[in-house]
Structure formats: C-alpha cells, structure tokens
Coordinates of C-alpha atoms and ligand atoms in Angstrom, one line a residue:
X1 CA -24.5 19.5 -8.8
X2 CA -24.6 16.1 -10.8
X3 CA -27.9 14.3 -9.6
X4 CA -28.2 10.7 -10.5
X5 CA -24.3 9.7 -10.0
X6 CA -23.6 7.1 -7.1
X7 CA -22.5 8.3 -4.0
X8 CA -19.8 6.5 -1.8
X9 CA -23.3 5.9 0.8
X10 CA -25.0 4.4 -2.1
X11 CA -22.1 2.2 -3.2
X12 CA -21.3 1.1 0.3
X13 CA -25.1 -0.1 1.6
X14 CA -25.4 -1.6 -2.0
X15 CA -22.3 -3.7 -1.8
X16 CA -22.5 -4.5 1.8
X17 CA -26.3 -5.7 2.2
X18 CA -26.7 -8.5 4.3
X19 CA -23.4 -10.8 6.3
X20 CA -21.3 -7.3 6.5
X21 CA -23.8 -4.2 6.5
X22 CA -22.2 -2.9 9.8
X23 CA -19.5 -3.0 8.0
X24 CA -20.6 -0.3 5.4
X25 CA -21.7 1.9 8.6
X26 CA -18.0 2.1 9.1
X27 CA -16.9 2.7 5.9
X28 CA -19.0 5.8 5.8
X29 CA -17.4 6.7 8.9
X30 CA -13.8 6.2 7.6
X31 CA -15.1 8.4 4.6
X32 CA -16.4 11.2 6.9
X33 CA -13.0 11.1 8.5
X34 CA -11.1 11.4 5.4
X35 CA -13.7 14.7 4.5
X36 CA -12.0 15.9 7.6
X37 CA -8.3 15.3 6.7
X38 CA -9.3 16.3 3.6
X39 CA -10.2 19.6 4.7
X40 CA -7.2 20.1 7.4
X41 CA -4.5 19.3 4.2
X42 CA -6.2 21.4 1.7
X43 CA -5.5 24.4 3.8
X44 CA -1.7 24.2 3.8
X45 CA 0.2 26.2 5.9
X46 CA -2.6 28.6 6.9
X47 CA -3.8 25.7 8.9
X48 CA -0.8 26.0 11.6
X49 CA -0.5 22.1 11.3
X50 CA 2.3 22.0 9.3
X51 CA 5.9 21.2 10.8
X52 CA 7.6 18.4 13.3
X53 CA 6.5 17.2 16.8
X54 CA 9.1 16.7 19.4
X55 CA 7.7 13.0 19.3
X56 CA 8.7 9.5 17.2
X57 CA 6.4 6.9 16.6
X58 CA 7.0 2.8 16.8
X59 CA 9.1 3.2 13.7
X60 CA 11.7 5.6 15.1
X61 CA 10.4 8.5 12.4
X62 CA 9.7 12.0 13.5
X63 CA 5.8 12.4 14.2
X64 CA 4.5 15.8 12.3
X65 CA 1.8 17.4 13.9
X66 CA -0.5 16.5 10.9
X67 CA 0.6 12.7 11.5
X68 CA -1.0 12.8 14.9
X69 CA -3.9 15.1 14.1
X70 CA -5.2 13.2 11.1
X71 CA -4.9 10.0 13.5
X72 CA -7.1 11.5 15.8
X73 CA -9.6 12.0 13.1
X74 CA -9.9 8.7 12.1
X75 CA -10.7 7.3 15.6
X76 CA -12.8 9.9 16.5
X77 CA -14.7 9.5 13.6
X78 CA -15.0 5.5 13.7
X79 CA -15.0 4.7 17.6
X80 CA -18.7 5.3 18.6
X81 CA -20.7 3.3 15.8
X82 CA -21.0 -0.1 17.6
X83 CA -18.9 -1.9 14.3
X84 CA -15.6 -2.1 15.9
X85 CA -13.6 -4.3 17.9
X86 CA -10.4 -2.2 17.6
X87 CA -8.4 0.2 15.9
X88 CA -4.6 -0.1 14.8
X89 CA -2.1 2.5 13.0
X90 CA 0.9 3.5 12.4
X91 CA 1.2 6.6 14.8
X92 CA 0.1 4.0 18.0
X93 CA 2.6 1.8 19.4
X94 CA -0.4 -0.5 20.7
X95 CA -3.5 -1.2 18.9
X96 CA -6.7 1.3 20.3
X97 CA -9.3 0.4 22.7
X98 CA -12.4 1.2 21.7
X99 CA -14.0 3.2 24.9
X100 CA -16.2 1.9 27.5
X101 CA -19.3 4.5 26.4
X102 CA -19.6 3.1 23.2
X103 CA -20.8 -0.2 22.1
X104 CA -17.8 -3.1 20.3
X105 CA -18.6 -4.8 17.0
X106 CA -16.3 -7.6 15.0
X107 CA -14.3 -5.2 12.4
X108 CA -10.7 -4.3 13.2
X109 CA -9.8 -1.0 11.0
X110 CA -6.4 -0.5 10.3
X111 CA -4.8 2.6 8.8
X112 CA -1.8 4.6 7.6
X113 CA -3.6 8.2 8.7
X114 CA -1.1 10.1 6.5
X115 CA 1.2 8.0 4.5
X116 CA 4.0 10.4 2.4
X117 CA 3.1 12.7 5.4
X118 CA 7.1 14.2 4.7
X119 CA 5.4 15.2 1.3
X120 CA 2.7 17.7 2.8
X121 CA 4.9 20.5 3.4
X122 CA 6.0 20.4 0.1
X123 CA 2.1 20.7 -1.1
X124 CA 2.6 17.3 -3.0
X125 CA -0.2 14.6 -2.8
X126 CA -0.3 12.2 0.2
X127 CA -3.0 9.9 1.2
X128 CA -4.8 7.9 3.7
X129 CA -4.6 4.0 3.6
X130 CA -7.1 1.7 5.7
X131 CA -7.6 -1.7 5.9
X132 CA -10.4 -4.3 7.6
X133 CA -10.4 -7.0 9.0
X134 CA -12.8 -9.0 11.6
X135 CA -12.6 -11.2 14.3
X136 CA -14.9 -14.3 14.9
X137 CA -17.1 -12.1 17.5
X138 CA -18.2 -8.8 18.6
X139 CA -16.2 -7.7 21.6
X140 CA -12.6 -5.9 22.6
X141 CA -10.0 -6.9 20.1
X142 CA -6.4 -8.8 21.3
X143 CA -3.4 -7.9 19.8
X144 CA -3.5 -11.4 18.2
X145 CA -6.5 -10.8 16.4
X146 CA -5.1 -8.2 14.2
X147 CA -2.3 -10.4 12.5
X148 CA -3.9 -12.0 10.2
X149 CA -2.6 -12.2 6.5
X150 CA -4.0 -9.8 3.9
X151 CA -6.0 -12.4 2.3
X152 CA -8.8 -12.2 5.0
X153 CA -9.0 -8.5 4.6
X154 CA -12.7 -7.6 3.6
X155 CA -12.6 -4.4 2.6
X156 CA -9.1 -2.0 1.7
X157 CA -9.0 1.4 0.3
X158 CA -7.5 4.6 0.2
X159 CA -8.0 8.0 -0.1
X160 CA -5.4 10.6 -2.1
X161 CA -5.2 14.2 -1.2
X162 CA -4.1 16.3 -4.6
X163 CA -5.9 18.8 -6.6
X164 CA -9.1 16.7 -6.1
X165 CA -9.5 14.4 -3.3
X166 CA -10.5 10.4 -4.1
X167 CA -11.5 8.1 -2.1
X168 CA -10.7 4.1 -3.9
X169 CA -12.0 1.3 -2.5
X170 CA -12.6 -2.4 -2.9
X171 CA -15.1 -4.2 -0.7
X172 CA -13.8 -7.4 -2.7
X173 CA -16.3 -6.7 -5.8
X174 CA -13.8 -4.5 -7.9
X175 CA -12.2 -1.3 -7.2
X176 CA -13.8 1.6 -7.4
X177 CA -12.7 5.4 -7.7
X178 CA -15.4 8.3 -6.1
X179 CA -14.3 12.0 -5.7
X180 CA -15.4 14.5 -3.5
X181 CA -17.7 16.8 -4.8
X182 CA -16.4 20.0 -2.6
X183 CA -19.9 21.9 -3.5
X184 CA -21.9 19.0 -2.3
X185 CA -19.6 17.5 0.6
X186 CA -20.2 14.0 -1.2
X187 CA -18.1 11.3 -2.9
X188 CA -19.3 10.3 -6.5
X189 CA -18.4 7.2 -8.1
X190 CA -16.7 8.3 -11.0
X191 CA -13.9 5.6 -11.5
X192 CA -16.4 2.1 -11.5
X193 CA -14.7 -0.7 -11.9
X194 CA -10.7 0.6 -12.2
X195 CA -8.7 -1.8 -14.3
X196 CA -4.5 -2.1 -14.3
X197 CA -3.2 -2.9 -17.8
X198 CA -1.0 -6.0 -18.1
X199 CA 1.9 -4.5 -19.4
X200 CA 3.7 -1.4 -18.9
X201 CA 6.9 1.2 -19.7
X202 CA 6.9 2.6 -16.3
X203 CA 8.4 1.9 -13.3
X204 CA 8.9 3.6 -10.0
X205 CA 11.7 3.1 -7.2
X206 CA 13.5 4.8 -5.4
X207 CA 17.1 4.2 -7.1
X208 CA 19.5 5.9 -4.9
X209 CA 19.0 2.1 -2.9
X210 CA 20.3 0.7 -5.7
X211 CA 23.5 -0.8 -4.1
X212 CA 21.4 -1.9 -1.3
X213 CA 19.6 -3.8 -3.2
X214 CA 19.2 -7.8 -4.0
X215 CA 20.5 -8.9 -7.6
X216 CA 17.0 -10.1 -8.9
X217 CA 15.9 -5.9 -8.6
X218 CA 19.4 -4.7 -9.8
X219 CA 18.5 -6.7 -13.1
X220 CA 15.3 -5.8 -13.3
X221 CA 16.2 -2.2 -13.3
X222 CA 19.4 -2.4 -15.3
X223 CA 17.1 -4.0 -17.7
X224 CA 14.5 -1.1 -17.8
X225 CA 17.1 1.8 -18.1
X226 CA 19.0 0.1 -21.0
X227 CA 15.7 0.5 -22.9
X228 CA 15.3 0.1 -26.6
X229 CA 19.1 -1.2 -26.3
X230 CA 18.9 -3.5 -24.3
X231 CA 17.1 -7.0 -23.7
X232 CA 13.3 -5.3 -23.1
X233 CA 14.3 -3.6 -26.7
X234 CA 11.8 -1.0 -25.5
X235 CA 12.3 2.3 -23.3
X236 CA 11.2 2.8 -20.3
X237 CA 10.0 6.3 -17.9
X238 CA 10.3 6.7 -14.4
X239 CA 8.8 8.1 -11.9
X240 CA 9.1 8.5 -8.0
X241 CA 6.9 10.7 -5.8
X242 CA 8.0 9.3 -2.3
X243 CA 4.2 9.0 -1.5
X244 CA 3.0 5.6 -1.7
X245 CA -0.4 6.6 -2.4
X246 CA 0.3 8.6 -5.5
X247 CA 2.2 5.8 -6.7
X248 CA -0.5 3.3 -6.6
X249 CA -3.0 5.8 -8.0
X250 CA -1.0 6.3 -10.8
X251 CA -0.4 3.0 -11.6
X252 CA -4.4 2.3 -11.0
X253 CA -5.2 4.9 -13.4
X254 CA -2.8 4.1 -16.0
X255 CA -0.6 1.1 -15.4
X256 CA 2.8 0.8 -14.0
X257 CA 5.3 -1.3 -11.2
X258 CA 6.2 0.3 -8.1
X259 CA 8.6 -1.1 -5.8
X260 CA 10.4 -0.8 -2.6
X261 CA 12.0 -3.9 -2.4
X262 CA 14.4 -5.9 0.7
X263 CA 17.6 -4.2 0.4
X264 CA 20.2 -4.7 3.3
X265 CA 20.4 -0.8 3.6
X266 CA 19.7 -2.0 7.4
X267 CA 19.6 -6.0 8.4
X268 CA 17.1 -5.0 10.8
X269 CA 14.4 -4.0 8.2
X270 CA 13.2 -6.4 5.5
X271 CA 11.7 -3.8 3.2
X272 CA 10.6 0.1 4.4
X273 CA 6.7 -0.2 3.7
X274 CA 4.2 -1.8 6.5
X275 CA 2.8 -4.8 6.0
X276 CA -0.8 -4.4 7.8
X277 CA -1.6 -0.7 6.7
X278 CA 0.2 -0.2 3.8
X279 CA 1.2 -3.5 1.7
X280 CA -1.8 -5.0 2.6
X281 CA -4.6 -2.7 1.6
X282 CA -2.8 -1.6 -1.5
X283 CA -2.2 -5.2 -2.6
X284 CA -5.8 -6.1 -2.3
X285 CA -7.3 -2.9 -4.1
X286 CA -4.1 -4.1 -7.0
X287 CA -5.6 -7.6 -6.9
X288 CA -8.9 -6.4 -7.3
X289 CA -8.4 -4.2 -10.6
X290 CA -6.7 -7.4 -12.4
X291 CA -2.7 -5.8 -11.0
X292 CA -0.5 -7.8 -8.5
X293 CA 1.4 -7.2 -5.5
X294 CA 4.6 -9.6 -4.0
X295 CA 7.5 -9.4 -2.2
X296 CA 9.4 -10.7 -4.9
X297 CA 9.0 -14.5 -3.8
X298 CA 5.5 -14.8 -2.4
X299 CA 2.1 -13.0 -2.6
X300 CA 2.0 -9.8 -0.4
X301 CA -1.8 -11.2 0.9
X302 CA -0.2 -14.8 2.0
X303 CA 2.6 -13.1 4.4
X304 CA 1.5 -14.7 8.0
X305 CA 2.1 -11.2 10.1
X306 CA 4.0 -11.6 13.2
X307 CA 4.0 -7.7 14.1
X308 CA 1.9 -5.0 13.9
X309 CA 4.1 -2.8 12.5
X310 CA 6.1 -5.2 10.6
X311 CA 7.6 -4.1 7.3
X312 CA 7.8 -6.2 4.1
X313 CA 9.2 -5.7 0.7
X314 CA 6.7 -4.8 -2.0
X315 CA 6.7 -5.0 -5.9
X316 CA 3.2 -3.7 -7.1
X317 CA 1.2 -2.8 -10.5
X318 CA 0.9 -4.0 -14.0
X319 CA 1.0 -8.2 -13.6
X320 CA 3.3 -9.3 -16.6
X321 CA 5.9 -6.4 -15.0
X322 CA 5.6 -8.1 -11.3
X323 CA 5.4 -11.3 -12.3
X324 CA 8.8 -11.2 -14.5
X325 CA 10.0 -9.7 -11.3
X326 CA 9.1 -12.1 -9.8
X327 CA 10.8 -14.9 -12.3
X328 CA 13.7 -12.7 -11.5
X329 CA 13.8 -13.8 -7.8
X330 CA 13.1 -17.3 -8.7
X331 CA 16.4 -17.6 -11.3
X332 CA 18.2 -15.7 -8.8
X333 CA 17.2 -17.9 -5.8
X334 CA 17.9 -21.1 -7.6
X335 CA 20.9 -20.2 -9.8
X336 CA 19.2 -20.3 -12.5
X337 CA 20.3 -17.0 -14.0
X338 CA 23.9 -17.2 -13.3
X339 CA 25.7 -16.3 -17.0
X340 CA 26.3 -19.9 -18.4
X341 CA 30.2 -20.8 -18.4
X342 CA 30.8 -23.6 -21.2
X343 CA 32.5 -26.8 -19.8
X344 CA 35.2 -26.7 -22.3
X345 CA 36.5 -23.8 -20.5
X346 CA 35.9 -24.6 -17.1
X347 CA 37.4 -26.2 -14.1
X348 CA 36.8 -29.4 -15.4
X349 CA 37.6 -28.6 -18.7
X350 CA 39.2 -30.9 -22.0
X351 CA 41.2 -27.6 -22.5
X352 CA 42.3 -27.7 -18.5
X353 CA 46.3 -26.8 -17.6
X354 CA 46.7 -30.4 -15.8
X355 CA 50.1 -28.6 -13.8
Ligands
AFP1 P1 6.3 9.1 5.0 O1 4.9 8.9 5.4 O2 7.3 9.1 6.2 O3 6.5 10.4 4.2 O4 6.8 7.9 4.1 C1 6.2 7.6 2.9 C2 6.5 6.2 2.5 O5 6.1 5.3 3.5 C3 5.8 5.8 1.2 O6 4.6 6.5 1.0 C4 6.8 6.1 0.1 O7 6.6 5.3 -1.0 C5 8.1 5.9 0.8 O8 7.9 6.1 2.2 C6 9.2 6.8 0.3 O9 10.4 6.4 0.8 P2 11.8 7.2 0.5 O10 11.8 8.4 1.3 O11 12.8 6.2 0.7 O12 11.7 7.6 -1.0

C-alpha cells in the first residue's frame, strides 16, 4: 500500500472544482466501470466470455460476447448519477437513453467499450476509449447534439488492459497516467504530466494496405523502410499490435506515429477508425501531451461529424513525424512533389523532334 500518491478521485475533484464538477462524478463512474472490465478481461478464458455472438454491430463487424458485455458495464455504471444527457458507442446503432428513474445532466459520454476486442482471445492488450462532450442544458440528448467536432470535447481518456491496467486521461490540463493498484482497488497517478517527444524512429501501420493506399503515405513509408539509405539517412522500427490503444500508449510513453490512413481498400470508407470514440479522444489526450493527430490534410479535432459512427483517417504521435506527413499530403495535393522533368527535355523542349 503506497499512502500519499494521488488517486484518480483525488485528481478528478481537483481538476474539475467548480463549472464542470458533475463532470468529475462521472469520470469516477467511467473509472468504476473500467475496474469492472478490468476484472472480466483479466480472467481470460475462465471467464466463459470469450468467443463470437451470432450478432453485428452498425459497422457490419461480428459482435463478441465481451464487446456487448463490457458495453453494458459502462452504462450501467454511468446512467444513474444525474450528469448525463446521453450515452453513445460503438456496439449501439442509436445513441442511449438515459432511463426515466434516474435524473439527466448536460455531459454526453462516448466510448469504444472494447477497442482491439479481436485481440482478447489472443490475451494481447486492448483498451477502453471514452470521450465527453456537453450540451447547452441538462435534459435528454438528440442525436444532433452528439456531433460536435473533437475540439469541444472536455474531457478524453482511455484505459489499457495488459499486464497492469491504466487508466490516461486529460481533462484539458495535461495527460495523466494512474494504474490500478489491484491490492487496493484504486488508480494512482503514477504518469503526471505524460509528454510525446518531437521526433521519432518508429512507426506503426498496418502495411499489408499498402497498395490501397494514397501516394503521400506510400512515400512516407517507402521513406522510413529505406532507412539509413535512404532520404531520412536514419533507420527506422516498426511495430503493429492491431489494438489502437496499445498503439497510442506506446507512443505516449515513448514516442512514435501511428497511422491508419484513407486508402480506397473500399470507396465506401474513408479511413477504418471512428471518428467520435476513437480519433477523437485519442487526438485530444495526443494534443494534450505536446503529440498531434490529422487526417493527413486537417486536424482530427476540426472534422465537423456528420455521423455517429463515421470513420476518418488518422495519422497520430510524435509532431515533427505527423506534421512531415502532413507536408506530404500538401505536395501531393498541389503537385508540388511530382519528380521535376527539365524543360529542355520536355514537350516543349529546344531539343523537341518538330516531325
Ligand atoms: P477491433 O476492435 O475490431 O479489434 O478493431 C481494432 C481497431 O479498431 C484498432 O484498435 C486497430 O488499430 C485496428 O482496428 C486494427 O485494424 P487491422 O485489423 O486492419 O490491423
């Protein structure tokens, strides 16, 4: 037992005294629900959660009884405190209504329940993402309300399931790493104040896209992989754990870019990650520890949302990494890095055959 470290309660009334103090409330509720998932993913298979529904969710992808399960942990956990005007996730085709027994506040929660879920039966770390937002006044939430562009979010975190559980979160003063203390049941700050280094040798994507891709990525990676022999003259790792939320922890802890950029894999989807429960939170809790997060040509936090569930391309981690990305897209977009072709030699050439 470590007495005198600040606990996740602490933190939370501390940094939310005052305008948004309901607001904490809930954010000890979302941490008591993620003690809960916590619990149900530790025990693996001897839970008898592990393994495929019969159902799909809004995205078309094969609901596993832990997907629905750690859903219904969050909004049990978070529906009766009075705080909220609505709940929305990824496992519900329409945003929740918070029931008529319990009072309605102004914060909209929004969350992933288990993002990498296809990792848990593989015992490899997956996480829970949340985001929140409000509304102008207390009462039942439209579906409007919720799309509003990352920038308004107030508070974003998430919370990673691997040998120790962590809960990271930014209430727009700093991220901040606490891990659960299994003896005591509590989260302890033990990561104040998380900061991304500018500059990296790591990147993470999934690269069997890579003919799916736009240019702008293709020479971004190409660049990386040629290492010291190429034009970064330095060599790169890379790493992909297919779990979002070991990704950006990774990258929190020790630099790095992850991306799962627009690909035309399928027209129909701009990008595989969500905007409102995934790109979002992370890009604010990036933001906040001196990182950044875009799609390539705009800030992740200024996309206007037009769906709940809509999905968006994302390039996030170490700035001078995104950013060259994002110089990438900009050449690309405006021609600018098309190889130059000498006039001499061209069409219009002195050296021209005139037949
Ligand atoms: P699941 O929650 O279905 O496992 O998806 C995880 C995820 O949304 C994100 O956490 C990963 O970065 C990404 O998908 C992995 O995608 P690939 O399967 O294309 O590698």
């Amino acid at each position: 037992m470590q007495f005198g470290r600040t606990t996740l309660s602490k933190f939370v009334i501390e940094q939310t005294r005052g305008q948004h103090s309901e607001m904490g409330a809930l954010l000890i509720d979302v941490a008591a629900a993620v003690k809960t998932i916590s619990a149900m993913v530790g025990k693996g298979a001897l839970s008898g959660f592990s393994g495929a529904l019969e159902s799909t969710n809004v995205q078309g992808e094969v609901q596993k009884k832990l997907d629905v399960l750690t859903n219904e942990a969050m909004l049990r956990h978070c529906e009766w405190g009075g705080q909220l005007a609505g709940m929305a996730s990824e496992e519900m085709d329409e945003p929740y209504r918070i029931p008529e027994k319990y009072p309605r506040g102004r914060y909209l929660l929004i969350f992933d329940p288990l993002d990498g879920s296809s990792n848990s039966d593989v015992n490899v770390s997956v996480g829970t993402i949340f985001s929140i937002l409000q509304r102008d006044e207390a009462g039942d939430a439209e579906a409007a309300d919720y799309l509003q562009p990352g920038h308004r979010q107030l508070a974003a975190g998430y919370a990673i399931y691997g040998p120790a559980t962590m809960l990271v979160l930014t209430v727009g003063t700093g991220t901040h790493g606490f891990t659960l203390d299994r003896e005591s049941g509590n989260f302890q700050l033990t990561h104040p104040d998380i900061k991304v280094p500018e500059d990296t040798r790591e990147f993470a994507i999934n690269t069997s896209n890579e003919r799916f891709w736009e240019p702008p990525v293709q020479r971004y990676v190409e660049e990386c992989k040629a290492g010291k022999t190429g034009v970064r003259g330095a060599d790169f790792n890379m790493r992909w754990i297919a779990s979002m939320v070991a990704e950006v922890h990774r990258i929190l802890m020790r630099g790095g870019i992850f991306m799962y950029p627009k690909d035309n894999k399928d027209p129909a989807k701009p990008g595989r990650l969500r905007l409102m429960y995934e790109a979002n939170p992370m890009a604010m809790l990036i933001a906040q520890a001196g990182g950044a997060a875009s799609t390539g040509r705009q800030r992740i936090v200024d996309v206007a949302p037009e769906a709940l569930h809509q999905r968006v391309p994302v390039i996030l981690g170490s700035k001078n990494e995104v950013e060259r990305v994002e110089r990438y897209h900009h050449e690309y977009d405006t021609g600018a890095d098309r190889p130059f072709v000498s006039p001499l030699f061209s069409d219009r050439s002195l050296f021209r055959d005139p037949a």
